[in-house]
PDB file of C-alpha atoms in Angstrom:
ATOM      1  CA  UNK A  15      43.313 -67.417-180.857  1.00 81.00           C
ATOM      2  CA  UNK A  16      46.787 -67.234-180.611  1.00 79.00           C
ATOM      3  CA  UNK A  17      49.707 -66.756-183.851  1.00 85.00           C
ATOM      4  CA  UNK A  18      52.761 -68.734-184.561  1.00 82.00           C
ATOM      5  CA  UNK A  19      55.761 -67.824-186.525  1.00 84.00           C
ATOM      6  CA  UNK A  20      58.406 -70.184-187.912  1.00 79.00           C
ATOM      7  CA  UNK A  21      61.614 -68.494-187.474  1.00 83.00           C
ATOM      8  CA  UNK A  22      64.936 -69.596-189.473  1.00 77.00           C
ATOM      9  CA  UNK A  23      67.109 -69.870-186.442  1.00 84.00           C
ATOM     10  CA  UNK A  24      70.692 -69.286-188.443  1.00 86.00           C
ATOM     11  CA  UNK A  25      69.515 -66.002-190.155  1.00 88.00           C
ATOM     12  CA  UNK A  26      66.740 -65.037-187.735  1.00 86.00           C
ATOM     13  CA  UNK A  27      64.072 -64.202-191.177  1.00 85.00           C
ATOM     14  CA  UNK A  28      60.839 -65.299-190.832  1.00 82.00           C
ATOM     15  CA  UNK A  29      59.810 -67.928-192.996  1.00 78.00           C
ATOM     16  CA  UNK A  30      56.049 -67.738-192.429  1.00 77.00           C
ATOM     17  CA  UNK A  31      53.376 -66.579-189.585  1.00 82.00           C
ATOM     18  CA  UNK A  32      50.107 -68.249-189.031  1.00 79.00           C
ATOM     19  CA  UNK A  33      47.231 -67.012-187.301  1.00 84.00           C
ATOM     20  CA  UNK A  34      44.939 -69.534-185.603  1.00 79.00           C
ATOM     21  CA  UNK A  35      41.780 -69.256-183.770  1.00 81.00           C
ATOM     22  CA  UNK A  36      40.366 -72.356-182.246  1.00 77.00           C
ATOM     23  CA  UNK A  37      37.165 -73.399-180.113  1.00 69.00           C
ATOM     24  CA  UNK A  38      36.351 -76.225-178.200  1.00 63.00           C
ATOM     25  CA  UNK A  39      32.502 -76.975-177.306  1.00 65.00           C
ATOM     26  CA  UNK A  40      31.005 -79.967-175.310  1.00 59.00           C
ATOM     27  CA  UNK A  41      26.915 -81.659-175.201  1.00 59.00           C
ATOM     28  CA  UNK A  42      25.747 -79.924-172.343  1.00 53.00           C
ATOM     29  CA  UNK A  43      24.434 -82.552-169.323  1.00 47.00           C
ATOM     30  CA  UNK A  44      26.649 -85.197-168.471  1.00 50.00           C
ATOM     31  CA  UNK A  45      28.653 -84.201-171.681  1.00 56.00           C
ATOM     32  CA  UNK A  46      31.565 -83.348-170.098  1.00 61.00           C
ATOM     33  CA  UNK A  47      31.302 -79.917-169.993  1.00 65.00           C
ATOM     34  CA  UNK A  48      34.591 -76.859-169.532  1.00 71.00           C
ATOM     35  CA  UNK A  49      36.582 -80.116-169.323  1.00 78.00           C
ATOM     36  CA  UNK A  50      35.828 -81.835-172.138  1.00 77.00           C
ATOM     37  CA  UNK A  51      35.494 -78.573-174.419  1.00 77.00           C
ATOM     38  CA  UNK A  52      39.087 -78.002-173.268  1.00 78.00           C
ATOM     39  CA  UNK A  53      40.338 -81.205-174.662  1.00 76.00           C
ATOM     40  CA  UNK A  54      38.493 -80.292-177.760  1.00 75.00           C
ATOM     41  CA  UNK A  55      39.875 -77.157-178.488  1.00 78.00           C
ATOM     42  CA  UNK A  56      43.144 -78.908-177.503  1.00 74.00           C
ATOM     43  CA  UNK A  57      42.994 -81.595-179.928  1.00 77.00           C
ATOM     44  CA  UNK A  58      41.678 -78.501-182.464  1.00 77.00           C
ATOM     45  CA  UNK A  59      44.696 -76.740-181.847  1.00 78.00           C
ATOM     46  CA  UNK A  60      46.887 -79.524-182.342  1.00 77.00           C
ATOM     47  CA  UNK A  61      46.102 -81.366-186.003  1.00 76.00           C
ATOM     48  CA  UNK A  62      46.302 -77.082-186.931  1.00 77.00           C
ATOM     49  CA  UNK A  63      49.920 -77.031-185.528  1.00 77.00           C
ATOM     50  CA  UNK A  64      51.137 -79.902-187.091  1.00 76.00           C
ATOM     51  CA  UNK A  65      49.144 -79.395-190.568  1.00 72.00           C
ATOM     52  CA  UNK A  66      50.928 -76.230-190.631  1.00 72.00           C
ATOM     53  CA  UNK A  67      54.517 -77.602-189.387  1.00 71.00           C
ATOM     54  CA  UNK A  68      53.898 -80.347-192.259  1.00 69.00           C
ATOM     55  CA  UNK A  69      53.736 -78.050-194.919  1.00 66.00           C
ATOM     56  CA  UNK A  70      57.112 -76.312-193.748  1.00 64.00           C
ATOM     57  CA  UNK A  71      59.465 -79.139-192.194  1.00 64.00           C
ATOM     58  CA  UNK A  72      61.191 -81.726-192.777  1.00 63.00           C
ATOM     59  CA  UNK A  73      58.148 -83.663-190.515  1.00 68.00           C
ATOM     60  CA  UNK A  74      57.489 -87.443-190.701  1.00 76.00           C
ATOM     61  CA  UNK A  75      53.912 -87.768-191.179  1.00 83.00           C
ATOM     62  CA  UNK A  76      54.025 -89.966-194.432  1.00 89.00           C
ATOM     63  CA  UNK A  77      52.714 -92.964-196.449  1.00 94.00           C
ATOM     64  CA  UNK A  78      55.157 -95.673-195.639  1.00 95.00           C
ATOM     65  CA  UNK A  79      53.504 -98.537-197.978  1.00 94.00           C
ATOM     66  CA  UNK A  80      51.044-100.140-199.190  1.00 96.00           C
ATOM     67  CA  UNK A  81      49.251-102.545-196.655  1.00 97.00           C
ATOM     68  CA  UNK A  82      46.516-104.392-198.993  1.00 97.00           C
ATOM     69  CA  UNK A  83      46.110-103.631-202.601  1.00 97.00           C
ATOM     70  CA  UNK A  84      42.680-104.160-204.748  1.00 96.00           C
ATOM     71  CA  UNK A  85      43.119-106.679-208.073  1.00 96.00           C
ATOM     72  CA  UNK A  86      44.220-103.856-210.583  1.00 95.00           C
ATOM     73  CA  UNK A  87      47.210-102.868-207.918  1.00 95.00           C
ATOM     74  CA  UNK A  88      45.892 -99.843-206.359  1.00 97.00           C
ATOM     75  CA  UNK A  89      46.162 -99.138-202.775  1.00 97.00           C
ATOM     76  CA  UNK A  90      43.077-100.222-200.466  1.00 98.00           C
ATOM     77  CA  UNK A  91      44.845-100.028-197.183  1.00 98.00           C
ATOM     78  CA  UNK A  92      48.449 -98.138-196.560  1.00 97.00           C
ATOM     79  CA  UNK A  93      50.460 -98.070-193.651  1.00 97.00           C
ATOM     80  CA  UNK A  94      51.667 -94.372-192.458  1.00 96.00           C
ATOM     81  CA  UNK A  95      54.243 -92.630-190.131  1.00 93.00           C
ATOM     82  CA  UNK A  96      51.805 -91.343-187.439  1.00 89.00           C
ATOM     83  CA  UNK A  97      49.964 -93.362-184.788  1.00 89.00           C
ATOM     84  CA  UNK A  98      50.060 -93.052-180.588  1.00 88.00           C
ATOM     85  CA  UNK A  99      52.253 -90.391-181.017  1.00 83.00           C
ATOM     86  CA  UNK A 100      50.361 -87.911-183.249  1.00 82.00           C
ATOM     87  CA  UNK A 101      47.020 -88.879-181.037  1.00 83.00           C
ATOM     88  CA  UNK A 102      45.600 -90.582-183.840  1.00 86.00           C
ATOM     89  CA  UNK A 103      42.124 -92.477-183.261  1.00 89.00           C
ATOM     90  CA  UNK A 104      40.398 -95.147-185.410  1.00 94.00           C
ATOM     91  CA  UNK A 105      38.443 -93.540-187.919  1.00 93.00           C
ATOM     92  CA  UNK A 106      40.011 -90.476-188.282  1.00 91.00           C
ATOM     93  CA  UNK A 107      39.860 -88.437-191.789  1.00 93.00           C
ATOM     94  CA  UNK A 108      43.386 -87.723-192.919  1.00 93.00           C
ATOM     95  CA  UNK A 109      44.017 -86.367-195.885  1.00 94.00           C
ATOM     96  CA  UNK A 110      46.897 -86.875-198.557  1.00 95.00           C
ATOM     97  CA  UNK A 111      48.571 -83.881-200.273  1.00 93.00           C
ATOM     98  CA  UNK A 112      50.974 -82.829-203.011  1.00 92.00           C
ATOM     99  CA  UNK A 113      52.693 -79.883-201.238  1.00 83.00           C
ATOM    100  CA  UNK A 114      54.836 -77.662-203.633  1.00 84.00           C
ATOM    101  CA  UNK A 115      56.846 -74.339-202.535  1.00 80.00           C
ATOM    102  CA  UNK A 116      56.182 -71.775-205.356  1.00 86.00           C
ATOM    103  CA  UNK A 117      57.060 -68.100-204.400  1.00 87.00           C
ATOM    104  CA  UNK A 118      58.204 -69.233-201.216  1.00 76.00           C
ATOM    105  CA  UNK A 119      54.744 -70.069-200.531  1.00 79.00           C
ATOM    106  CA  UNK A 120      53.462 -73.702-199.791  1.00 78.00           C
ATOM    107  CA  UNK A 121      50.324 -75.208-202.915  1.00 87.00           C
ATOM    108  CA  UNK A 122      48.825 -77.985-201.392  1.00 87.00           C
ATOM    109  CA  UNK A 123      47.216 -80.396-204.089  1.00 93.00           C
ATOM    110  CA  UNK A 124      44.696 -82.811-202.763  1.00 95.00           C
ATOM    111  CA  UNK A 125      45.436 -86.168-203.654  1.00 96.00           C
ATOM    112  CA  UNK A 126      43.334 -88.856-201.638  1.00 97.00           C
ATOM    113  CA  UNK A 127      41.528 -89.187-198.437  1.00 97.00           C
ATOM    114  CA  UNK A 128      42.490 -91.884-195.579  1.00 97.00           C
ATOM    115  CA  UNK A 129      40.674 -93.371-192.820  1.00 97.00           C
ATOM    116  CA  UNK A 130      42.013 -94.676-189.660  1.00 96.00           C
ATOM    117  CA  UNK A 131      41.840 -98.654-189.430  1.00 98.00           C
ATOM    118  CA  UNK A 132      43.804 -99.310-186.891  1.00 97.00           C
ATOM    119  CA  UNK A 133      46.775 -98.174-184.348  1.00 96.00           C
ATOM    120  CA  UNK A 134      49.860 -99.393-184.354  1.00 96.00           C
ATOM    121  CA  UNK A 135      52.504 -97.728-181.999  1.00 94.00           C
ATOM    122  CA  UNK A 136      53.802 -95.596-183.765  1.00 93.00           C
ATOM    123  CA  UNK A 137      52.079 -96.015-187.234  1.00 96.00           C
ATOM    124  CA  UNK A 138      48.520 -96.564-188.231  1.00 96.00           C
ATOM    125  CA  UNK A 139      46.663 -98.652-191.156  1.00 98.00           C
ATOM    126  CA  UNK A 140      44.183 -96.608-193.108  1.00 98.00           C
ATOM    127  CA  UNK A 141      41.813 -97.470-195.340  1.00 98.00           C
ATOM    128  CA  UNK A 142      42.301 -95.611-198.989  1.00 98.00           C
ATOM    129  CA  UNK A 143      38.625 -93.389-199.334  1.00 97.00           C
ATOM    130  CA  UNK A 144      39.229 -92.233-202.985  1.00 96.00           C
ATOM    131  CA  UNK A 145      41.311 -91.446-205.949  1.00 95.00           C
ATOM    132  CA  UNK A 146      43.850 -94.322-205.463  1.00 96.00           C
ATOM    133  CA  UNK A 147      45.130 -94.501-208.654  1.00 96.00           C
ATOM    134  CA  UNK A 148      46.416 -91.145-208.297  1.00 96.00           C
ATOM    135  CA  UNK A 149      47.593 -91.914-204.981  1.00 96.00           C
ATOM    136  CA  UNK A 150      49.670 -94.935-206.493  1.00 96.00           C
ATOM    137  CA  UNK A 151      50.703 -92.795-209.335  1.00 95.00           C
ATOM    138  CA  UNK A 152      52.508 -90.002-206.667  1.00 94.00           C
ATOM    139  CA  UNK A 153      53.680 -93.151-204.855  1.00 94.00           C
ATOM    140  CA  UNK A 154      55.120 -94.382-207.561  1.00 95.00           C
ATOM    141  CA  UNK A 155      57.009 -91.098-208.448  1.00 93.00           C
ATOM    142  CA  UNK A 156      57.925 -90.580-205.347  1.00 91.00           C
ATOM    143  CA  UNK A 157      56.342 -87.391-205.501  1.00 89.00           C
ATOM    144  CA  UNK A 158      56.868 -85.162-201.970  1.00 85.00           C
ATOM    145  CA  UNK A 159      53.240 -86.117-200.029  1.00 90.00           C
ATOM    146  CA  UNK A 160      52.417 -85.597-196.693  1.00 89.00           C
ATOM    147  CA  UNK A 161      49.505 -86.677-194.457  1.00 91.00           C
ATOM    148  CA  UNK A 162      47.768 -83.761-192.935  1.00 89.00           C
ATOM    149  CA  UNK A 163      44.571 -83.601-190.147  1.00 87.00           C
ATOM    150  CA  UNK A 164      41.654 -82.997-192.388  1.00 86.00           C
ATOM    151  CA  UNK A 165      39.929 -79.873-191.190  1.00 70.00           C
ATOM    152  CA  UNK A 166      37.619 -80.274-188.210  1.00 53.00           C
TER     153      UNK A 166
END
């Protein structure tokens, strides 16, 4: 386990500290074993980070647009900000959420879940799991949503 903080670097405060504890396991024969649980605690560790760093920055991990849309207009597929780069794989869970500062604190609102189609550089295509009328609704408003690592 190990604990980051995210430190305002012009007035030294601490805007928040979070406390993660990760573990990595591998099959057992031919499965890869110390090495491969490594890369899976790694890759734990990781969509944690940046689901946490979303929530707080100014980080690019967003819908872009919509890719392929059903007959009533609603979003099947949508292109996002995230792809080689964020170690993305096809299908991948991702998950879309309204993230609102109250208190100081972050509320995350799910809105829809995503599905990796395909990688593309720096972006990927996902397919659109569920509730993509509300997702075009948000999109629509322009609402602040951000992609996140669904939990592992």
């Amino acid at each position: 386990g190990f604990t980051l903080n995210l430190v305002d670097v012009a007035t030294g405060k601490a805007i928040d500290t979070k406390a993660l504890a990760i573990s990595g396991s591998a099959p057992g024969f031919a499965g890869g074993g110390e090495n491969a649980a490594l890369v899976n605690a790694h890759k734990a560790a990781r969509k944690q980070i940046t689901n946490w760093v979303v929530t707080f920055l100014h980080f690019d991990f967003s819908i872009k647009g919509v890719e392929e849309a059903d007959k009533k207009g609603l979003p099947k597929t949508v292109l996002i900000r995230g792809g080689k780069d964020m170690a993305l794989e096809k299908g991948e869970e991702l998950l879309v959420k309204q993230i609102e500062m109250l208190d100081g604190l972050p509320r995350e609102r799910l809105i829809s879940e995503l599905v990796v189609n395909s990688v593309e550089g720096s972006f990927s295509v996902c397919r659109v799991k569920n509730n993509s009328a509300m997702l075009k609704e948000m999109m629509d408003a322009k609402a602040d949503i951000k992609v996140m690592f669904a939990s592992e």
